[in-house]
CSV table of C-alpha atoms and ligand atoms in Angstrom, one decimal:
chain,number,residue,atom,x,y,z
L,1,MET,CA,26.5,-9.5,-5.5
L,2,TYR,CA,28.4,-9.8,-2.3
L,3,LYS,CA,26.7,-11.3,0.6
L,4,ASN,CA,26.4,-8.5,3.2
L,5,LYS,CA,25.1,-5.9,0.9
L,6,TYR,CA,23.7,-2.5,2.2
L,7,PRO,CA,21.4,-0.7,2.1
L,8,LYS,CA,19.2,-3.6,3.1
L,9,MET,CA,15.5,-4.1,3.8
L,10,VAL,CA,14.9,-6.8,6.2
L,11,VAL,CA,11.4,-8.3,6.0
L,12,ASP,CA,10.2,-10.4,8.9
L,13,LEU,CA,7.7,-12.8,7.2
L,14,LYS,CA,6.6,-14.4,10.5
L,15,LYS,CA,5.6,-11.0,11.9
L,16,LEU,CA,3.8,-10.3,8.6
L,17,ARG,CA,2.0,-13.6,8.8
L,18,GLN,CA,0.8,-12.8,12.3
L,19,ASN,CA,-0.5,-9.5,11.1
L,20,VAL,CA,-2.4,-11.1,8.2
L,21,ASP,CA,-3.8,-13.7,10.6
L,22,ARG,CA,-5.1,-11.1,13.0
L,23,VAL,CA,-6.7,-8.9,10.4
L,24,LEU,CA,-8.3,-12.0,8.8
L,25,LEU,CA,-9.7,-13.2,12.1
L,26,LYS,CA,-11.3,-9.9,12.9
L,27,CYS,CA,-12.8,-9.5,9.5
L,28,GLN,CA,-14.0,-13.0,9.0
L,29,ASP,CA,-15.6,-12.9,12.4
L,30,GLN,CA,-17.9,-10.2,10.9
L,31,GLY,CA,-18.5,-12.0,7.6
L,32,ILE,CA,-15.9,-10.0,5.7
L,33,GLU,CA,-13.4,-11.4,3.3
L,34,VAL,CA,-10.0,-9.7,2.8
L,35,ALA,CA,-8.2,-8.9,-0.4
L,36,GLY,CA,-4.5,-8.7,0.6
L,37,VAL,CA,-3.1,-5.6,-1.1
L,38,ILE,CA,0.6,-5.9,-2.0
L,39,LYS,CA,1.4,-2.6,-3.7
L,40,GLY,CA,2.5,-1.1,-0.4
L,41,CYS,CA,5.6,-3.2,-0.5
L,42,SER,CA,6.0,-3.0,-4.3
L,43,GLY,CA,4.4,-6.4,-4.6
L,44,LEU,CA,7.2,-8.5,-3.0
L,45,PRO,CA,6.1,-12.0,-3.9
L,46,GLU,CA,7.2,-13.5,-0.6
L,47,CYS,CA,4.8,-11.1,1.1
L,48,ALA,CA,2.0,-11.9,-1.3
L,49,ASN,CA,2.6,-15.6,-0.5
L,50,GLN,CA,2.1,-15.0,3.2
L,51,MET,CA,-1.2,-13.3,2.5
L,52,ALA,CA,-2.3,-16.1,0.3
L,53,LEU,CA,-1.2,-18.9,2.7
L,54,ALA,CA,-3.1,-17.1,5.5
L,55,GLY,CA,-6.3,-17.2,3.5
L,56,CYS,CA,-6.8,-13.9,1.8
L,57,LYS,CA,-9.7,-14.2,-0.7
L,58,PHE,CA,-7.7,-12.3,-3.3
L,59,ILE,CA,-4.1,-11.0,-3.8
L,60,ALA,CA,-4.5,-7.5,-5.0
L,61,SER,CA,-2.4,-4.8,-6.5
L,62,SER,CA,-2.7,-1.6,-8.5
L,63,ARG,CA,0.0,-2.9,-10.9
L,64,LEU,CA,-0.3,-5.9,-13.2
L,65,GLU,CA,3.5,-6.4,-13.1
L,66,GLN,CA,3.3,-7.1,-9.4
L,67,LEU,CA,0.4,-9.6,-9.8
L,68,LYS,CA,2.3,-11.3,-12.6
L,69,ALA,CA,5.4,-11.6,-10.4
L,70,ALA,CA,3.4,-13.1,-7.6
L,71,ARG,CA,1.8,-15.6,-10.1
L,72,ASP,CA,5.2,-16.5,-11.5
L,73,PHE,CA,6.6,-17.0,-8.0
L,74,GLY,CA,3.9,-19.6,-7.5
L,75,VAL,CA,1.6,-17.8,-5.2
L,76,GLN,CA,-1.7,-19.8,-5.1
L,77,ALA,CA,-4.5,-17.3,-5.2
L,78,ASP,CA,-7.1,-15.5,-7.2
L,79,PHE,CA,-5.6,-12.1,-8.3
L,80,MET,CA,-7.4,-8.8,-8.3
L,81,LEU,CA,-6.4,-5.6,-10.1
L,82,ILE,CA,-7.5,-2.7,-7.9
L,83,ARG,CA,-6.4,0.3,-10.0
L,84,VAL,CA,-9.1,0.6,-12.7
L,85,PRO,CA,-7.5,-0.8,-15.9
L,86,MET,CA,-5.9,1.1,-18.7
L,87,LEU,CA,-7.7,0.4,-22.0
L,88,SER,CA,-4.4,-0.6,-23.4
L,89,GLU,CA,-3.9,-3.4,-20.8
L,90,ALA,CA,-7.3,-5.1,-21.2
L,91,ALA,CA,-5.8,-8.3,-22.7
L,92,ASP,CA,-3.3,-8.6,-19.8
L,93,VAL,CA,-5.9,-8.0,-17.2
L,94,VAL,CA,-8.1,-10.9,-18.3
L,95,GLN,CA,-5.0,-13.2,-18.6
L,96,LEU,CA,-3.3,-12.3,-15.3
L,97,THR,CA,-6.2,-11.6,-13.0
L,98,GLU,CA,-9.5,-13.2,-12.0
L,99,ILE,CA,-11.2,-9.9,-11.0
L,100,SER,CA,-10.8,-6.2,-11.5
L,101,LEU,CA,-12.3,-2.9,-10.2
L,102,ASN,CA,-13.8,-0.9,-13.0
L,103,SER,CA,-15.4,2.5,-13.7
L,104,ASP,CA,-15.6,2.9,-17.4
L,105,MET,CA,-17.9,1.4,-20.0
L,106,LYS,CA,-15.4,1.5,-22.8
L,107,VAL,CA,-12.9,-0.5,-20.7
L,108,LEU,CA,-15.6,-3.0,-19.6
L,109,LYS,CA,-16.3,-3.6,-23.3
L,110,ALA,CA,-12.6,-4.1,-24.0
L,111,LEU,CA,-12.3,-6.5,-21.1
L,112,ASN,CA,-15.4,-8.4,-22.4
L,113,HIS,CA,-13.9,-8.6,-25.8
L,114,GLN,CA,-10.5,-9.8,-24.6
L,115,ALA,CA,-12.0,-12.3,-22.2
L,116,GLY,CA,-13.9,-13.8,-25.1
L,117,ARG,CA,-10.7,-14.0,-27.2
L,118,HIS,CA,-8.8,-15.8,-24.4
L,119,ASP,CA,-11.7,-18.0,-23.5
L,120,LYS,CA,-12.0,-16.6,-20.0
L,121,LYS,CA,-14.8,-15.4,-17.7
L,122,HIS,CA,-13.6,-12.3,-16.0
L,123,LYS,CA,-15.2,-10.9,-12.8
L,124,VAL,CA,-15.7,-7.2,-12.4
L,125,ILE,CA,-16.6,-5.0,-9.4
L,126,LEU,CA,-18.0,-1.6,-10.4
L,127,MET,CA,-16.7,1.3,-8.4
L,128,MET,CA,-18.8,4.0,-7.0
L,129,ASP,CA,-17.3,7.4,-6.0
L,130,LEU,CA,-18.9,8.3,-2.7
L,131,GLY,CA,-17.1,11.7,-2.5
L,132,ASP,CA,-13.4,10.9,-2.3
L,133,LEU,CA,-13.1,12.0,-5.9
L,134,ARG,CA,-10.7,9.5,-7.2
L,135,GLU,CA,-12.1,6.5,-9.3
L,136,GLY,CA,-15.7,5.5,-9.6
L,137,PHE,CA,-19.0,6.2,-11.2
L,138,TRP,CA,-20.4,9.5,-9.9
L,139,ASP,CA,-23.9,9.3,-11.3
L,140,LEU,CA,-26.1,6.6,-9.9
L,141,GLY,CA,-28.0,6.2,-13.2
L,142,GLU,CA,-24.8,5.7,-15.1
L,143,LEU,CA,-23.7,3.0,-12.5
L,144,LEU,CA,-27.1,1.2,-12.9
L,145,GLU,CA,-26.8,1.3,-16.7
L,146,ALA,CA,-23.2,-0.1,-16.6
L,147,ALA,CA,-24.3,-2.9,-14.2
L,148,LEU,CA,-27.2,-3.9,-16.5
L,149,ALA,CA,-24.9,-3.8,-19.5
L,150,VAL,CA,-22.4,-6.1,-17.8
L,151,GLU,CA,-25.2,-8.4,-16.6
L,152,ASN,CA,-27.1,-8.7,-19.8
L,153,ASP,CA,-24.8,-7.9,-22.7
L,154,LEU,CA,-21.2,-8.5,-21.8
L,155,TYR,CA,-21.3,-12.3,-21.8
L,156,ASN,CA,-17.7,-12.8,-20.9
L,157,LEU,CA,-17.8,-10.7,-17.8
L,158,GLU,CA,-19.4,-11.6,-14.5
L,159,LEU,CA,-20.9,-8.7,-12.4
L,160,ALA,CA,-19.4,-9.7,-9.1
L,161,GLY,CA,-20.4,-6.7,-7.2
L,162,ILE,CA,-19.8,-3.0,-6.5
L,163,GLY,CA,-17.3,-1.3,-4.4
L,164,THR,CA,-15.9,2.1,-3.3
L,165,ASN,CA,-12.6,3.6,-2.2
L,166,LEU,CA,-12.4,6.3,0.5
L,167,GLY,CA,-9.6,8.2,2.1
L,168,CYS,CA,-7.0,7.9,-0.6
L,169,TYR,CA,-7.3,11.3,-2.4
L,170,GLY,CA,-10.0,13.3,-0.7
L,171,ALA,CA,-9.3,11.9,2.7
L,172,ILE,CA,-13.0,11.3,3.2
L,173,ALA,CA,-13.9,9.0,6.1
L,174,ALA,CA,-15.6,5.7,5.6
L,175,THR,CA,-18.5,6.4,7.9
L,176,PRO,CA,-21.3,3.9,8.4
L,177,GLU,CA,-23.5,6.4,6.5
L,178,LYS,CA,-21.2,6.4,3.4
L,179,LEU,CA,-21.0,2.6,3.4
L,180,ASN,CA,-24.8,2.2,4.0
L,181,HIS,CA,-25.2,4.3,0.9
L,182,LEU,CA,-23.0,1.9,-1.0
L,183,VAL,CA,-25.2,-1.0,0.2
L,184,GLU,CA,-28.3,0.8,-1.0
L,185,CYS,CA,-26.8,1.2,-4.4
L,186,ALA,CA,-26.0,-2.5,-4.5
L,187,GLU,CA,-29.5,-3.4,-3.5
L,188,MET,CA,-30.9,-1.2,-6.3
L,189,ILE,CA,-28.7,-3.1,-8.8
L,190,GLU,CA,-29.8,-6.4,-7.2
L,191,GLU,CA,-33.5,-5.5,-7.7
L,192,ARG,CA,-32.9,-4.8,-11.3
L,193,ILE,CA,-30.9,-7.9,-12.1
L,194,GLY,CA,-33.0,-10.2,-9.9
L,195,ARG,CA,-30.1,-11.8,-7.9
L,196,GLU,CA,-27.7,-11.1,-5.1
L,197,LEU,CA,-24.3,-9.6,-5.8
L,198,GLU,CA,-21.4,-11.7,-4.6
L,199,PHE,CA,-19.4,-8.7,-3.2
L,200,ILE,CA,-20.0,-5.4,-1.7
L,201,SER,CA,-16.5,-4.0,-1.2
L,202,GLY,CA,-16.4,-1.3,1.4
L,203,GLY,CA,-12.9,0.0,0.9
L,204,ALA,CA,-9.3,-0.2,2.1
L,205,THR,CA,-7.5,0.1,5.4
L,206,THR,CA,-9.4,3.4,5.9
L,207,SER,CA,-12.6,1.3,6.2
L,208,TYR,CA,-11.1,-1.1,8.7
L,209,PRO,CA,-12.1,1.1,11.7
L,210,ARG,CA,-15.7,-0.1,11.0
L,211,VAL,CA,-14.5,-3.6,11.8
L,212,LEU,CA,-12.7,-2.5,14.9
L,213,GLU,CA,-15.7,-0.5,16.1
L,214,HIS,CA,-18.2,-3.3,15.1
L,215,ASN,CA,-20.3,-0.9,13.1
L,216,MET,CA,-19.7,-2.1,9.5
L,217,PRO,CA,-23.0,-2.2,7.6
L,218,ARG,CA,-24.0,-5.9,7.5
L,219,ARG,CA,-23.9,-6.4,3.8
L,220,ILE,CA,-20.3,-5.1,3.3
L,221,ASN,CA,-18.4,-8.4,2.8
L,222,LEU,CA,-15.1,-7.5,1.2
L,223,LEU,CA,-12.3,-5.1,2.2
L,224,ARG,CA,-9.0,-4.6,0.3
L,225,ILE,CA,-6.3,-4.1,3.0
L,226,GLY,CA,-2.7,-3.3,2.5
L,227,GLU,CA,-1.3,-0.8,5.0
L,228,GLY,CA,-3.3,-2.2,7.9
L,229,ILE,CA,-1.6,-5.6,7.3
L,230,ILE,CA,2.0,-4.7,6.3
L,231,LEU,CA,2.4,-1.7,8.6
L,232,ALA,CA,-0.6,-1.1,10.8
L,233,LYS,CA,0.8,2.3,11.6
L,234,ASP,CA,-1.7,4.9,10.3
L,235,LEU,CA,-4.7,3.6,12.3
L,236,GLN,CA,-2.6,3.8,15.5
L,237,ASP,CA,-0.7,7.1,14.9
L,238,LEU,CA,-3.2,9.1,12.9
L,239,TRP,CA,-6.6,7.7,13.9
L,240,GLY,CA,-5.8,6.8,17.5
L,241,TYR,CA,-6.9,3.1,17.4
L,242,ASP,CA,-5.1,0.6,19.7
L,243,MET,CA,-3.2,-1.5,17.2
L,244,SER,CA,-0.8,-2.9,19.9
L,245,ASP,CA,-1.6,-6.5,18.9
L,246,MET,CA,-0.1,-5.8,15.5
L,247,ASN,CA,3.6,-6.0,14.5
L,248,ARG,CA,4.6,-2.5,13.4
L,249,ASN,CA,8.1,-3.6,12.6
L,250,VAL,CA,7.7,-6.1,9.8
L,251,PHE,CA,10.1,-3.9,7.7
L,252,THR,CA,13.5,-2.7,8.8
L,253,LEU,CA,15.7,-0.5,6.6
L,254,GLU,CA,19.5,-0.9,7.4
L,255,ALA,CA,22.2,1.4,6.1
L,256,GLU,CA,25.9,1.7,6.6
L,257,VAL,CA,27.9,4.6,8.0
L,258,ILE,CA,30.5,5.8,5.5
L,259,GLU,CA,31.8,8.8,7.4
L,260,ALA,CA,31.6,9.9,11.1
L,261,ARG,CA,33.2,13.1,12.3
L,262,GLN,CA,32.8,16.4,14.1
L,263,LYS,CA,31.7,19.3,11.7
L,264,PRO,CA,30.1,22.7,12.0
L,265,SER,CA,26.3,22.5,11.8
L,266,TYR,CA,26.1,25.6,9.6
L,267,PRO,CA,27.5,25.4,6.0
L,268,GLN,CA,30.3,27.7,5.3
L,269,GLY,CA,30.1,30.0,2.2
L,270,GLU,CA,27.3,31.5,0.2
L,271,ILE,CA,24.1,29.4,0.5
L,272,MET,CA,22.6,28.8,-3.0
L,273,PHE,CA,20.5,25.7,-4.0
L,274,ASP,CA,20.7,22.1,-2.9
L,275,ALA,CA,20.8,19.0,-5.2
L,276,PHE,CA,17.0,19.2,-5.6
L,277,GLY,CA,16.7,22.9,-6.3
L,278,ASN,CA,15.6,24.0,-2.9
L,279,LYS,CA,17.1,26.9,-1.0
L,280,PRO,CA,17.6,25.3,2.5
L,281,GLU,CA,17.8,26.9,5.9
L,282,TYR,CA,20.2,25.7,8.6
L,283,GLU,CA,20.4,26.2,12.3
L,284,ASP,CA,23.8,27.0,13.7
L,285,ARG,CA,24.3,24.6,16.7
L,286,GLY,CA,28.0,24.8,16.7
L,287,VAL,CA,30.4,21.9,16.1
L,288,ARG,CA,28.6,18.5,16.4
L,289,LYS,CA,29.2,14.9,15.5
L,290,ARG,CA,27.6,13.7,12.3
L,291,ALA,CA,27.4,10.4,10.5
L,292,LEU,CA,27.0,9.9,6.8
L,293,LEU,CA,25.0,7.0,5.4
L,294,ALA,CA,25.3,5.2,2.1
L,295,LEU,CA,21.6,5.6,1.0
L,296,GLY,CA,19.7,8.6,-0.1
L,297,LYS,CA,16.5,10.1,-1.4
L,298,VAL,CA,16.4,7.8,-4.4
L,299,ASP,CA,15.9,4.9,-1.9
L,300,TYR,CA,13.1,6.4,0.3
L,301,ALA,CA,12.2,9.8,-1.2
L,302,TYR,CA,11.4,11.5,2.2
L,303,PRO,CA,14.3,11.8,4.7
L,304,GLU,CA,12.0,13.4,7.3
L,305,LEU,CA,9.9,10.2,7.3
L,306,LEU,CA,12.7,7.8,8.2
L,307,LEU,CA,12.4,6.7,11.9
L,308,PRO,CA,15.8,5.8,13.4
L,309,ARG,CA,15.5,3.0,16.0
L,310,ASP,CA,18.1,4.8,18.0
L,311,LYS,CA,15.9,7.6,19.1
L,312,SER,CA,18.8,10.0,19.9
L,313,ILE,CA,19.7,10.2,16.2
L,314,LYS,CA,18.4,13.2,14.4
L,315,ILE,CA,18.1,13.2,10.6
L,316,LEU,CA,19.6,16.4,9.2
L,317,GLY,CA,18.9,15.8,5.6
L,318,ALA,CA,19.8,13.9,2.5
L,319,SER,CA,20.8,14.1,-1.1
L,320,SER,CA,20.2,11.4,-3.8
L,321,ASP,CA,22.7,8.9,-2.4
L,322,HIS,CA,23.7,10.2,1.1
L,323,THR,CA,21.8,10.6,4.3
L,324,ILE,CA,23.2,12.9,7.0
L,325,LEU,CA,22.6,12.2,10.7
L,326,ASP,CA,23.3,14.2,13.8
L,327,VAL,CA,24.7,11.6,16.3
L,328,GLU,CA,26.1,14.1,18.9
L,329,ASP,CA,23.6,13.1,21.5
L,330,CYS,CA,23.9,9.3,21.0
L,331,GLU,CA,25.1,6.9,23.6
L,332,HIS,CA,26.6,4.8,20.9
L,333,ASP,CA,29.8,6.1,19.4
L,334,TYR,CA,29.0,5.8,15.7
L,335,LYS,CA,31.9,4.7,13.5
L,336,VAL,CA,32.5,4.0,9.8
L,337,GLY,CA,31.1,0.5,9.0
L,338,ASP,CA,28.4,0.7,11.7
L,339,ILE,CA,24.8,-0.3,10.6
L,340,VAL,CA,21.9,2.1,11.4
L,341,GLU,CA,18.4,0.7,11.5
L,342,PHE,CA,15.2,2.5,10.6
L,343,ASP,CA,11.5,1.9,11.1
L,344,LEU,CA,9.4,3.0,8.1
L,345,CYS,CA,6.1,4.4,7.1
L,346,TYR,CA,3.9,3.6,4.1
L,347,ALA,CA,5.7,6.0,1.7
L,348,THR,CA,9.2,5.0,2.7
L,349,ILE,CA,8.4,1.3,2.4
L,350,VAL,CA,7.0,1.8,-1.1
L,351,TYR,CA,10.1,3.6,-2.2
L,352,ALA,CA,12.7,1.4,-0.5
L,353,THR,CA,11.2,-1.8,-1.8
L,354,ASN,CA,11.1,-0.3,-5.3
L,355,SER,CA,14.8,0.8,-5.2
L,356,PRO,CA,17.1,-1.6,-7.1
L,357,ASN,CA,19.9,-0.4,-4.7
L,358,VAL,CA,18.2,-1.8,-1.7
L,359,ASP,CA,18.8,-5.5,-1.0
L,360,ILE,CA,15.7,-7.3,0.2
L,361,VAL,CA,16.4,-10.0,2.9
L,362,TYR,CA,13.7,-12.2,4.4
L,363,ILE,CA,13.9,-13.6,7.9
A,1,PLP,C1,-4.3,1.0,-2.5
A,1,PLP,C2,-5.7,0.6,-2.6
A,1,PLP,C3,-6.2,-0.3,-1.6
A,1,PLP,C4,-5.4,-0.7,-0.4
A,1,PLP,O1,-5.1,0.5,0.4
A,1,PLP,P1,-4.4,0.3,1.8
A,1,PLP,O2,-4.5,1.7,2.4
A,1,PLP,O3,-3.0,-0.1,1.6
A,1,PLP,O4,-5.2,-0.6,2.6
A,1,PLP,C5,-7.5,-0.7,-1.7
A,1,PLP,N1,-8.3,-0.4,-2.8
A,1,PLP,C6,-7.8,0.4,-3.7
A,1,PLP,C7,-8.7,0.7,-4.9
A,1,PLP,C8,-6.5,0.9,-3.7
A,1,PLP,O5,-6.1,1.7,-4.6
């Protein structure tokens, strides 16, 4: 491909590294290890590498493909699968990762079987659903039974601990009470198996507020953090924490202007359905200057979530491969060939790093 290719995602690895270092410092200060979660940037191996070099205990993803890519890239780390495994991928899980999160006895047995076949010892963390209603054991008795089975019968598995996930589906807060309940469950297991568990994993970025507020239950010793490292935006914008020591511009999306001219703001003719089957509404603001960009919904999915660095740009909409901007109020006189920069959010980073049309460039 030609050299100056757009659309382009510029990834600032130094800023990313500073973010990892800061999160690690805060967590390790409180006796908490961090699994660096790479799925938020589609597992970019260069990003995984920064997390590993900084000292993340594990490199984690929901996708085996991303962990394999990081491994093949040469990232030196222990790898963790954080989406409970498919039964059909058990053999790959034990070969590509050191540890996985689990919530099903049938899958655990398959992992045990495959670990034996491949002469591996595979670590597992059993997930407990504390009310967010995504993955995890719901019944405490069932969790205890699974823990005992792993400990006593599944010889090729090592019961490394228990964990939970909060805030992803049910948007349930990781309060000290919820996490204390997780610790109680862990201690019940410990009593039955007669030893301490290595990990009690208290969640994702949504549990990081407990670190910031210094009220994490003492025995929680592992968090799995993605968004809070690569973006650090949600805790600031949605939760109101001061994240000003974090770089919230690790990722920049750049796109090229392919048309710039005055046009009416209200479409002319009978309004039917747009490219995605919606019947849109338009506000007539008279003739205004617009700019057309060569990137579209297939690259980021949600036009309303793109954040132009030039704050006087307004995003009017998008189709699969075009983004339409109102640039009437801009100081800069936008012309064909100009490059427009965007800040991103979690969703738009995931999509843009996953788009084969977007060139990834590291600085
Ligand atoms: C995605 C995910 C994480 C990381 O979430 P962030 O919000 O990016 O920190 C941690 N644990 C599990 C189980 C996940 O699915």
